Amino acid sequence: MAEENVVGFTDLPVRKKREEEENGIYASTVSIETDGNKEPDCISAVIPGWFSEISSMWPGEAHSLKVEKILFQGKSDYQNVLVFQSSTYGKVLVLDGVIQLTERDECAYQEMITHLPLCSIPKPKKVLVIGGGDGGVLREVSRHSSVEQIDICEIDKMVVDVSKQFFPDVAVGYEDPRVTLHIGDGVAFLKAVPEGTYDAVIVDSSDPIGPAQELFEKPFFASVAKALRPGGVVCTQAESIWLHMDIIEDIVANCRLIFKGSVNYAWTTVPTYPSGVIGFMLCSTKGPPVDFKHPLNSIDLNDSCNKSKGPLKFYNSEIHTAAFCLPSFAKKVIDSKAK
Amino acid sequence: MAEENVVGFTDLPVRKKREEEENGIYASTVSIETDGNKEPDCISAVIPGWFSEISSMWPGEAHSLKVEKILFQGKSDYQNVLVFQSSTYGKVLVLDGVIQLTERDECAYQEMITHLPLCSIPKPKKVLVIGGGDGGVLREVSRHSSVEQIDICEIDKMVVDVSKQFFPDVAVGYEDPRVTLHIGDGVAFLKAVPEGTYDAVIVDSSDPIGPAQELFEKPFFASVAKALRPGGVVCTQAESIWLHMDIIEDIVANCRLIFKGSVNYAWTTVPTYPSGVIGFMLCSTKGPPVDFKHPLNSIDLNDSCNKSKGPLKFYNSEIHTAAFCLPSFAKKVIDSKAK
């Protein structure tokens, strides 16, 4: 968030140093605008020439990437948007100071958030993506030949435009003729969807502080459930078991109330996300039962119609099943809420 | 390595700034001695008040932890040893600038490197640990009531002493009367071991640059194989699939030549290790076949004899099996070498 994170680059000509007395650290150039005069309430620090991801969502730690060149900086109606060329992770997309994707490891997130739900139901036809403006989830959905309609509702047009300009291998998802892009609020979009429309909804959101906050709340999940057909599935970005068990506990509890089919938590490795992992909530509505842990479709053998997208890099049926196996500390908490 | 990494803390009274022109970044106080006059050949940078892990083994990225207090700094015959209190990861042990363990996430590494091998064979009796001077692997081995003898060979006594002083919940492993500590070179120790002595060998080493280098080479694996009984098992730290597929490829090829039973690669999440994951090579010698993917012992139900160590935090039988499921990009390379 603008108020939460400060990022800086000291390859810019002007360098301003300011001691963060509370934290005993220096902040270098703040090259991203913050909202008005409000002082950032979290620590801010930079390795000069590097991008450092610092946030009150993961206090006391920071992952940094070496910057070769800043390619884009802008402020949309919703957030700060930044693209830079890193020295070893390819191009990087950053929203409000938080890394959304790097070319080197985006495959893990995009493939898992998409194929975990879509491989768990027979022949998905209508799919809705909320968020996911970069187009990577669309790229993955489009590998499924059974799919006839792919709707995407992204709130921030700048994310779409920037992705098309700087991440063609990700935004390639928009080239699929089955895709319809809606620029707008996902919450409002879902409310207007006729009951039982979709086989699957994928919520590719940023963290639950800022524009994505409502996407982690009960009324939103209720709208998702209503938009799904009986036995339809949702997969939603659900934070890190190492950092945010409190948030996860709430999401699981909310989903258990709303989704009358199954409610599951899965996770995967993404090196450039905080703590190196990201989780997903996978739920189904009342109807034909969905066994998420045992995929029905083996997409790994079936990506013939996708020459422009290249082969799958990360997902396969084995890692699908493995993603639902949790460390004991997480299993204990999640099982207690999911029953 | 001393020549590879430079770490610094600017809460020390004297601060020296030096521009790394090549990389366009500043290095702050270098508070850890380096070997002689040789200039560090890699980037060096510090967020003042933070520890930054920078190495030529993972160029272009750095993970940083906020430092509350430096508790110990020393230089042993083998490496620089550092302990600090971090603000959110508990106490942290650093060797030659590389994080070895933090109190917050050490459970994942210690439990997986130990129980993956020990739960894969019936009633292990004699276990050898190479490296692992902090004692965490000993703590985990000692949960197995079938074990009668636990030998450990650690090259650096300073690591043992520092761990006993600052990490009592890790070094608790040394309190088990079945443990015998040998301070010395693991390579030499193994050569002197009578053939077929151990049921399991666990190699808890640092990265293959520096004192641990030989532990990744063919002659060492041959010594391990000789020291194991028929159908005995080894588990060795084997880097990150995201960063070091080239190293992993070599390790797998070497192990395939030496170990005539099964050869497998597994991985787990450890947030404070580079890229957030660490892998393990699991091999068995010719003899009774070992199916590493389906554990025989369910340690999760059997830690009654270990009140002082608390319950398992990470490992369970499900995550044991899941650890062998690899992302497609890694599976492709490893399968091609493991056949």
XYZ file of C-alpha atoms in Angstrom:
678
model
C 0.000 0.000 0.000
C 1.051 3.540 -0.617
C 0.869 4.207 3.104
C 2.493 0.955 3.997
C 5.469 0.591 1.713
C 8.227 2.786 0.510
C 10.482 1.724 -2.279
C 13.420 3.571 -3.638
C 16.116 3.516 -6.245
C 19.389 5.300 -5.909
C 20.421 5.051 -9.492
C 18.226 8.104 -9.866
C 20.277 11.303 -9.941
C 18.967 12.858 -6.774
C 19.487 10.977 -3.573
C 17.761 11.967 -0.380
C 18.743 10.377 2.886
C 16.506 10.400 5.890
C 17.061 8.618 9.104
C 14.176 6.522 10.326
C 14.966 7.126 13.967
C 12.507 4.625 15.267
C 14.083 1.829 13.314
C 17.625 3.080 13.233
C 17.866 2.731 9.492
C 18.288 4.992 6.525
C 15.846 5.384 3.722
C 17.210 6.362 0.360
C 15.367 8.043 -2.472
C 11.667 7.497 -2.329
C 10.923 7.525 -6.000
C 7.361 6.301 -5.743
C 4.772 8.841 -4.680
C 3.004 8.260 -1.427
C -0.498 9.463 -0.673
C -0.330 13.055 0.436
C 1.644 14.060 3.457
C 1.124 11.020 5.596
C 4.416 9.655 6.816
C 4.948 5.995 6.055
C 4.134 4.139 9.256
C 6.469 1.268 8.574
C 10.160 0.880 8.218
C 11.692 1.975 4.959
C 15.093 0.984 3.754
C 16.882 0.415 0.509
C 20.056 -1.183 -0.679
C 21.106 1.450 -3.190
C 20.644 0.166 -6.724
C 18.355 -2.563 -5.460
C 14.613 -2.827 -5.042
C 13.729 -3.793 -1.478
C 10.319 -5.130 -0.594
C 9.496 -3.886 2.850
C 6.038 -3.957 4.365
C 4.282 -4.010 7.688
C 2.733 -7.259 6.420
C 6.128 -8.936 6.908
C 7.973 -6.853 9.490
C 11.672 -7.348 10.131
C 12.512 -8.932 6.789
C 12.991 -7.788 3.234
C 13.720 -9.429 -0.067
C 15.777 -7.348 -2.466
C 16.414 -7.648 -6.186
C 19.206 -5.874 -8.015
C 17.838 -3.331 -10.494
C 19.289 -3.004 -13.978
C 16.819 -0.432 -15.247
C 13.507 1.075 -14.271
C 11.153 0.571 -17.203
C 7.941 2.143 -15.934
C 6.642 4.080 -12.974
C 3.084 5.302 -12.718
C 0.284 5.976 -10.323
C -3.137 4.710 -11.299
C -6.407 5.510 -9.574
C -5.770 2.533 -7.316
C -2.084 1.981 -6.751
C 1.528 2.669 -7.653
C 2.673 0.631 -10.610
C 6.337 -0.096 -11.244
C 8.186 -2.263 -13.750
C 11.934 -2.825 -13.634
C 14.495 -5.014 -15.304
C 16.221 -7.015 -12.571
C 19.677 -8.474 -12.996
C 18.715 -12.115 -12.378
C 14.890 -12.438 -12.216
C 13.983 -10.876 -15.572
C 11.397 -8.106 -15.629
C 9.502 -7.474 -12.402
C 6.005 -6.031 -11.825
C 5.482 -4.230 -8.522
C 2.198 -2.836 -7.173
C 2.308 -0.530 -4.157
C 5.813 -1.713 -3.348
C 4.956 -5.426 -3.412
C 6.331 -7.776 -6.070
C 3.474 -9.265 -8.114
C 5.478 -11.255 -10.606
C 8.946 -11.794 -11.989
C 9.601 -13.449 -15.333
C 11.747 -16.069 -13.625
C 9.230 -17.520 -11.188
C 5.766 -16.388 -12.332
C 5.120 -19.865 -13.759
C 4.691 -21.363 -10.292
C 1.974 -18.968 -9.189
C 0.047 -18.692 -12.475
C 0.049 -22.405 -13.196
C -0.925 -23.468 -9.698
C -3.701 -20.911 -9.091
C -5.241 -21.903 -12.416
C -4.793 -25.639 -12.793
C -5.526 -26.559 -9.176
C -9.189 -25.563 -9.683
C -9.573 -26.307 -13.401
C -8.054 -29.795 -13.236
C -10.329 -30.686 -10.319
C -13.618 -30.544 -12.246
C -14.706 -32.315 -15.426
C -14.594 -30.185 -18.596
C -14.791 -26.612 -17.251
C -16.645 -24.376 -19.741
C -17.155 -20.930 -18.198
C -14.398 -19.367 -16.138
C -14.230 -16.002 -14.373
C -10.968 -14.383 -13.283
C -11.130 -11.601 -10.682
C -7.967 -9.490 -10.650
C -5.127 -11.102 -12.572
C -4.757 -8.072 -14.823
C -1.294 -9.190 -15.949
C -2.956 -11.911 -18.043
C -0.935 -14.846 -16.711
C -3.957 -16.676 -15.334
C -5.719 -16.175 -18.691
C -2.711 -17.751 -20.419
C -3.087 -20.795 -18.194
C -6.902 -21.009 -18.431
C -6.597 -20.969 -22.191
C -4.645 -24.242 -22.103
C -7.941 -25.963 -21.263
C -9.610 -26.898 -24.523
C -13.001 -27.526 -22.873
C -13.279 -23.861 -21.882
C -15.664 -21.783 -24.023
C -15.853 -18.483 -22.168
C -13.206 -16.668 -20.115
C -14.299 -13.458 -18.376
C -11.835 -11.319 -16.498
C -12.661 -8.389 -14.218
C -9.636 -6.288 -13.322
C -10.070 -3.011 -11.452
C -6.916 -1.305 -12.721
C -6.511 -0.737 -16.458
C -2.924 0.407 -15.930
C -1.969 -3.110 -14.830
C -3.395 -4.530 -18.061
C -1.684 -1.944 -20.256
C 1.668 -2.253 -18.517
C 1.569 -6.025 -18.729
C 0.779 -5.942 -22.465
C 3.683 -3.548 -22.985
C 6.376 -5.160 -20.806
C 5.335 -8.778 -20.220
C 4.198 -10.138 -23.597
C 4.783 -13.757 -22.512
C 2.387 -13.223 -19.617
C -0.181 -10.963 -21.316
C -0.350 -13.432 -24.214
C -3.406 -14.720 -22.343
C -5.403 -11.747 -23.687
C -4.917 -12.965 -27.260
C -7.276 -15.883 -26.740
C -10.582 -15.096 -28.518
C -12.524 -16.699 -25.662
C -11.410 -13.869 -23.333
C -13.572 -10.844 -22.485
C -11.946 -8.131 -20.393
C -14.074 -6.062 -18.007
C -12.368 -3.122 -16.348
C -14.117 -2.579 -13.047
C -14.671 -3.614 -9.488
C -14.758 -7.387 -9.058
C -17.157 -7.146 -6.136
C -19.720 -5.212 -8.171
C -19.178 -7.396 -11.232
C -19.897 -10.545 -9.269
C -23.076 -9.129 -7.760
C -24.450 -8.617 -11.268
C -23.595 -12.139 -12.459
C -26.682 -14.379 -12.900
C -26.796 -17.200 -10.359
C -24.947 -20.365 -11.310
C -23.093 -18.901 -14.313
C -19.536 -20.159 -13.873
C -17.847 -23.525 -13.497
C -14.843 -21.887 -11.889
C -13.861 -18.530 -10.409
C -10.190 -17.672 -9.894
C -9.410 -14.756 -7.580
C -5.906 -13.529 -8.393
C -5.704 -10.669 -5.949
C -3.010 -8.691 -4.201
C -2.737 -8.675 -0.395
C -5.803 -7.939 1.741
C -4.673 -4.407 2.558
C -5.645 -1.938 -0.152
C -7.759 -2.389 -3.279
C -8.061 -6.154 -2.711
C -9.305 -5.980 0.868
C -12.952 -6.795 0.101
C -11.853 -9.910 -1.822
C -11.025 -11.607 1.478
C -14.348 -10.889 3.178
C -17.512 -12.907 3.684
C -19.881 -10.932 1.386
C -17.451 -11.408 -1.485
C -17.245 -15.152 -0.935
C -21.058 -15.244 -0.851
C -21.177 -13.527 -4.263
C -18.661 -16.026 -5.629
C -20.713 -18.957 -4.345
C -23.845 -17.517 -5.959
C -22.089 -17.009 -9.312
C -20.931 -20.642 -9.381
C -22.967 -23.561 -10.667
C -23.664 -26.405 -8.199
C -20.351 -28.213 -7.703
C -18.473 -25.236 -9.151
C -15.099 -24.259 -7.765
C -13.238 -21.186 -6.584
C -9.510 -20.729 -6.096
C -8.365 -17.615 -4.297
C -4.914 -16.319 -3.403
C -4.565 -17.010 0.326
C -1.272 -15.694 1.707
C 1.632 -17.527 3.384
C 1.452 -20.208 6.066
C 4.745 -18.878 7.487
C 3.571 -15.287 7.831
C -0.190 -15.023 7.989
C -1.807 -17.948 9.748
C -4.165 -15.449 11.424
C -5.462 -14.196 8.058
C -5.630 -17.752 6.714
C -7.582 -18.883 9.759
C -10.193 -16.197 9.073
C -10.395 -17.005 5.359
C -10.865 -20.697 6.084
C -13.557 -19.975 8.667
C -15.389 -17.648 6.250
C -15.173 -20.148 3.403
C -16.433 -22.942 5.625
C -19.555 -20.868 6.330
C -20.185 -19.960 2.698
C -19.114 -22.959 0.608
C -21.156 -26.065 1.276
C -19.007 -28.424 -0.778
C -15.377 -28.914 0.162
C -12.962 -26.353 1.618
C -9.223 -26.921 1.194
C -5.939 -25.091 1.533
C -3.016 -25.678 -0.829
C 0.350 -23.961 -1.179
C 3.311 -23.659 -3.482
C 6.810 -22.206 -3.690
C 7.324 -18.762 -5.277
C 10.819 -17.472 -4.429
C 10.009 -13.778 -4.844
C 6.927 -13.810 -2.628
C 7.445 -13.103 1.078
C 8.636 -16.229 2.930
C 8.947 -17.957 -0.461
C 5.508 -19.539 -0.441
C 1.944 -18.604 -1.367
C -1.266 -20.389 -0.532
C -4.630 -20.911 -2.185
C -8.137 -21.531 -0.846
C -9.961 -24.076 -2.964
C -13.671 -24.455 -2.310
C -16.660 -25.952 -4.066
C -20.365 -25.200 -3.859
C -23.041 -27.709 -2.929
C -23.585 -30.112 -5.804
C -21.521 -32.826 -7.461
C -18.699 -33.435 -4.978
C -15.227 -32.144 -5.865
C -12.149 -34.003 -4.656
C -9.508 -31.306 -5.121
C -6.682 -33.558 -4.040
C -7.086 -35.941 -6.958
C -7.166 -34.052 -10.266
C -9.460 -35.339 -13.018
C -7.769 -33.606 -15.928
C -4.123 -34.136 -16.615
C -3.292 -30.873 -18.331
C 0.356 -31.945 -18.423
C -0.454 -34.256 -21.335
C -2.892 -31.911 -22.979
C -1.365 -28.601 -23.973
C -1.296 -29.227 -27.680
C -3.538 -26.282 -28.519
C -1.111 -23.806 -26.986
C 1.973 -23.510 -29.103
C 2.288 -19.784 -28.432
C 2.429 -20.345 -24.697
C 5.112 -22.979 -24.476
C 4.908 -26.055 -22.278
C 3.944 -26.029 -18.614
C 7.002 -25.268 -16.499
C 5.774 -26.000 -13.011
C 2.402 -27.764 -12.734
C 1.852 -31.499 -13.035
C -0.652 -33.896 -11.493
C 1.757 -35.039 -8.780
C 2.510 -31.555 -7.537
C -1.221 -30.833 -7.659
C -1.875 -33.497 -5.038
C 1.241 -32.606 -3.034
C 0.150 -28.969 -2.762
C -2.599 -29.985 -0.320
C -0.155 -31.592 2.147
C 0.524 -29.094 4.896
C 3.242 -28.763 7.528
C 1.933 -29.833 10.926
C 1.816 -26.306 12.375
C -0.466 -25.169 9.528
C -2.489 -28.373 9.270
C -3.452 -28.143 12.926
C -4.901 -24.645 12.561
C -6.539 -25.164 9.176
C -8.083 -28.533 10.036
C -9.617 -27.066 13.176
C -11.355 -24.350 11.112
C -12.204 -26.428 8.077
C -14.337 -28.969 9.887
C 32.651 -17.881 2.144
C 34.925 -15.278 3.575
C 35.953 -14.325 0.060
C 32.421 -14.480 -1.231
C 30.297 -12.686 1.297
C 30.568 -9.563 3.309
C 28.138 -8.771 6.042
C 27.962 -5.665 8.105
C 26.088 -3.901 10.824
C 25.894 -0.201 11.185
C 24.722 -0.157 14.731
C 28.418 -0.458 15.451
C 29.990 2.868 16.370
C 32.339 3.184 13.418
C 30.859 3.293 9.957
C 32.919 3.032 6.834
C 31.352 3.699 3.472
C 32.850 2.488 0.253
C 31.316 2.616 -3.146
C 31.259 -0.621 -5.068
C 31.605 1.102 -8.404
C 31.054 -1.977 -10.466
C 27.692 -2.601 -8.884
C 26.732 0.946 -8.131
C 26.023 0.206 -4.521
C 27.415 1.185 -1.170
C 28.863 -1.185 1.350
C 28.618 -0.154 4.943
C 30.666 -1.375 7.870
C 32.305 -4.674 7.242
C 32.318 -5.973 10.761
C 33.282 -9.527 9.956
C 36.908 -10.136 9.151
C 37.740 -11.312 5.673
C 40.734 -13.446 4.792
C 43.794 -11.255 4.540
C 43.888 -8.432 2.051
C 41.835 -9.960 -0.691
C 39.059 -7.665 -1.721
C 35.655 -9.331 -1.719
C 34.936 -10.258 -5.334
C 31.191 -10.033 -5.035
C 28.801 -7.278 -4.296
C 28.605 -6.186 -0.701
C 25.817 -4.125 0.694
C 23.994 -3.602 3.888
C 20.742 -2.039 4.935
C 21.963 -0.249 8.036
C 20.710 -2.071 11.112
C 19.823 -5.106 9.013
C 21.712 -8.256 8.108
C 21.756 -8.804 4.352
C 22.617 -12.171 2.881
C 24.453 -11.537 -0.353
C 26.466 -14.153 -2.192
C 27.742 -15.028 -5.624
C 25.786 -18.265 -5.143
C 22.546 -16.266 -5.594
C 23.519 -13.155 -7.529
C 21.114 -10.257 -7.875
C 19.028 -11.023 -4.810
C 19.349 -10.661 -1.078
C 17.252 -11.559 1.901
C 17.581 -9.211 4.856
C 16.600 -9.541 8.492
C 16.344 -6.670 10.922
C 18.936 -6.955 13.695
C 18.030 -6.247 17.309
C 21.406 -7.148 18.784
C 24.595 -8.891 17.761
C 25.167 -11.673 20.266
C 28.381 -13.241 18.986
C 31.003 -12.700 16.330
C 34.011 -14.951 15.931
C 36.365 -16.452 13.424
C 37.100 -20.135 13.780
C 39.757 -22.094 11.903
C 37.178 -22.706 9.195
C 34.741 -19.843 8.931
C 33.233 -16.669 10.317
C 30.599 -17.363 12.934
C 27.900 -14.840 13.795
C 24.830 -14.958 16.039
C 22.314 -12.140 16.219
C 18.900 -11.517 17.686
C 16.580 -10.616 14.830
C 13.432 -8.613 15.325
C 11.002 -11.209 13.928
C 12.854 -14.514 13.305
C 14.315 -15.089 16.773
C 18.025 -15.762 17.101
C 19.934 -16.366 13.872
C 23.119 -18.377 13.219
C 25.227 -17.212 10.268
C 28.342 -18.937 8.876
C 30.490 -17.055 6.371
C 27.657 -14.628 5.746
C 25.055 -17.312 5.008
C 22.069 -17.938 7.294
C 22.223 -21.475 8.701
C 19.213 -21.360 10.975
C 16.702 -19.048 12.573
C 14.639 -20.013 15.591
C 11.461 -19.297 13.654
C 11.892 -21.685 10.739
C 14.627 -24.182 11.710
C 11.964 -26.814 12.377
C 11.315 -27.302 8.657
C 14.910 -28.072 7.745
C 15.867 -30.137 10.795
C 12.732 -32.242 10.808
C 12.742 -32.946 7.082
C 16.460 -33.754 6.684
C 16.151 -36.203 9.599
C 12.774 -37.875 9.303
C 12.776 -38.275 5.513
C 15.578 -40.878 5.824
C 14.792 -42.287 9.275
C 11.088 -42.852 8.610
C 11.908 -44.648 5.357
C 13.644 -47.675 6.924
C 12.449 -50.101 9.578
C 13.822 -49.487 13.089
C 17.042 -47.514 12.447
C 19.656 -48.336 15.126
C 22.939 -46.635 14.207
C 22.916 -43.120 12.764
C 25.793 -40.868 11.697
C 25.442 -37.116 11.276
C 28.107 -35.280 9.253
C 28.096 -31.545 9.949
C 24.996 -30.418 11.812
C 27.071 -28.917 14.629
C 24.119 -26.878 15.872
C 22.560 -30.097 17.221
C 19.155 -29.725 15.584
C 19.467 -32.926 13.575
C 20.504 -34.753 16.774
C 17.377 -33.447 18.461
C 15.282 -34.944 15.672
C 17.193 -38.251 15.457
C 16.663 -38.697 19.173
C 12.882 -38.812 18.672
C 13.362 -42.284 17.192
C 13.185 -44.773 20.031
C 14.717 -47.603 17.941
C 18.011 -45.681 17.644
C 20.815 -46.977 19.888
C 23.834 -45.007 18.675
C 24.095 -41.476 17.295
C 27.517 -40.353 16.088
C 28.134 -36.819 14.904
C 31.244 -35.528 13.159
C 31.403 -31.730 12.984
C 34.543 -29.985 11.742
C 34.075 -26.722 13.621
C 33.924 -26.795 17.427
C 32.953 -23.127 17.503
C 29.623 -23.998 15.860
C 28.906 -26.544 18.599
C 29.880 -24.169 21.407
C 27.947 -21.239 19.999
C 24.876 -23.370 19.481
C 24.982 -24.695 23.054
C 25.301 -21.126 24.333
C 22.721 -19.350 22.175
C 20.363 -22.012 20.810
C 19.520 -24.306 23.728
C 16.319 -25.526 22.047
C 18.372 -26.680 19.064
C 21.486 -27.929 20.887
C 19.230 -29.927 23.223
C 20.055 -32.780 20.847
C 23.477 -33.109 22.522
C 21.843 -34.038 25.826
C 20.776 -37.437 24.518
C 23.060 -40.085 26.062
C 23.124 -42.005 22.765
C 25.075 -39.113 21.144
C 28.881 -39.153 20.683
C 30.440 -35.964 19.315
C 33.556 -36.185 17.154
C 35.221 -32.884 16.272
C 36.966 -33.413 12.962
C 36.786 -33.740 9.233
C 33.758 -35.745 8.096
C 35.585 -37.033 5.036
C 38.413 -38.519 7.132
C 35.976 -39.800 9.761
C 33.968 -41.706 7.167
C 37.059 -43.301 5.642
C 37.880 -44.848 9.028
C 34.375 -46.223 9.602
C 34.175 -50.034 9.293
C 32.154 -51.131 6.262
C 28.421 -51.471 6.779
C 28.314 -49.728 10.161
C 25.357 -47.378 9.871
C 21.672 -47.699 9.045
C 21.533 -44.035 8.094
C 23.910 -41.155 7.385
C 22.649 -37.564 7.429
C 24.849 -34.931 5.797
C 23.853 -31.546 7.197
C 26.358 -29.379 5.374
C 26.674 -25.770 4.342
C 26.912 -24.832 0.648
C 29.440 -26.565 -1.623
C 31.831 -23.615 -1.632
C 34.165 -23.640 1.374
C 34.612 -26.196 4.157
C 31.723 -28.315 2.856
C 32.906 -28.571 -0.747
C 34.159 -32.161 -0.552
C 30.798 -33.268 0.859
C 29.269 -32.863 -2.598
C 31.885 -34.917 -4.478
C 32.021 -38.506 -5.675
C 34.732 -39.870 -3.308
C 32.699 -38.659 -0.351
C 29.538 -40.363 -1.586
C 31.569 -43.550 -2.066
C 32.724 -43.384 1.570
C 29.129 -42.887 2.694
C 27.980 -45.888 0.663
C 30.717 -48.027 2.199
C 29.832 -46.945 5.739
C 26.175 -47.915 5.240
C 24.751 -51.397 5.724
C 23.038 -52.996 2.717
C 19.768 -51.128 2.239
C 21.058 -48.287 4.402
C 20.114 -44.699 3.587
C 21.750 -41.313 3.215
C 20.125 -37.886 3.204
C 22.243 -34.951 2.155
C 21.502 -31.252 1.889
C 21.131 -30.614 -1.844
C 20.532 -26.927 -2.601
C 17.581 -25.177 -4.277
C 15.735 -26.240 -7.427
C 15.171 -22.561 -8.215
C 18.824 -21.547 -7.992
C 21.142 -24.480 -8.482
C 19.799 -27.033 -10.937
C 23.335 -27.344 -12.333
C 24.740 -28.389 -8.943
C 21.759 -30.670 -8.330
C 22.208 -32.294 -11.731
C 25.812 -33.176 -10.816
C 24.880 -34.475 -7.367
C 22.147 -36.681 -8.829
C 24.498 -38.041 -11.499
C 27.191 -38.774 -8.877
C 24.724 -40.471 -6.550
C 23.322 -42.573 -9.377
C 26.815 -43.926 -10.001
C 27.566 -44.650 -6.350
C 24.286 -45.756 -4.758
C 22.907 -48.953 -6.225
C 19.557 -48.838 -4.428
C 17.229 -45.889 -5.060
C 18.156 -42.264 -5.760
C 15.594 -39.554 -5.067
C 15.320 -35.803 -4.714
C 12.978 -34.141 -2.212
C 12.492 -30.511 -1.189
C 10.878 -28.356 1.432
C 10.122 -24.737 2.274
C 12.516 -22.788 4.529
C 11.739 -19.045 4.297
C 15.203 -17.833 5.339
C 17.112 -19.986 2.846
C 17.788 -18.465 -0.585
C 14.728 -18.795 -2.860
C 12.767 -20.096 0.131
C 13.374 -23.780 -0.520
C 16.025 -26.399 0.194
C 16.411 -29.847 -1.308
C 17.675 -33.221 -0.150
C 19.226 -36.184 -1.943
C 17.907 -39.443 -0.549
C 19.721 -42.595 -1.631
C 19.964 -46.188 -0.507
C 22.654 -48.821 -0.953
C 22.149 -52.183 -2.606
C 20.180 -54.457 -0.314
C 16.620 -54.504 1.000
C 14.818 -51.996 -1.238
C 13.854 -48.621 0.224
C 10.740 -46.813 -0.988
C 11.474 -43.305 0.238
C 8.146 -41.942 -0.945
C 6.108 -44.115 1.403
C 7.386 -43.812 4.983
C 7.291 -46.918 7.192
C 7.500 -45.151 10.540
C 4.979 -42.538 11.483
C 7.053 -40.454 13.848
C 4.130 -38.034 14.123
C 2.382 -40.485 16.449
C 5.507 -41.564 18.253
C 7.264 -38.718 19.994
C 6.321 -39.685 23.506
C 9.929 -40.155 24.638
C 10.803 -36.549 23.849
C 9.125 -34.263 26.313
C 12.099 -31.894 26.406
C 11.954 -31.374 22.660
C 8.300 -30.502 22.237
C 6.097 -31.898 19.470
C 7.027 -31.973 15.805
C 6.174 -28.637 14.216
C 6.600 -29.379 10.543
C 7.032 -33.037 9.579
C 4.217 -35.529 9.104
C 3.788 -38.573 6.888
C 1.780 -36.675 4.283
C 4.375 -33.977 3.799
C 7.038 -36.696 3.654
C 5.448 -38.143 0.528
C 4.657 -34.725 -0.927
C 8.308 -33.647 -0.622
C 9.244 -35.978 -3.485
C 6.813 -34.350 -5.933
C 8.782 -31.935 -8.072
C 7.826 -29.014 -10.293
C 8.014 -30.028 -13.956
C 11.144 -27.977 -14.702
C 13.058 -29.802 -11.946
C 11.488 -33.213 -12.515
C 12.588 -33.202 -16.140
C 16.257 -32.613 -15.272
C 16.383 -34.893 -12.232
C 14.524 -37.773 -13.876
C 16.906 -37.681 -16.811
C 19.904 -38.059 -14.480
C 18.367 -40.444 -11.983
C 17.598 -43.205 -14.461
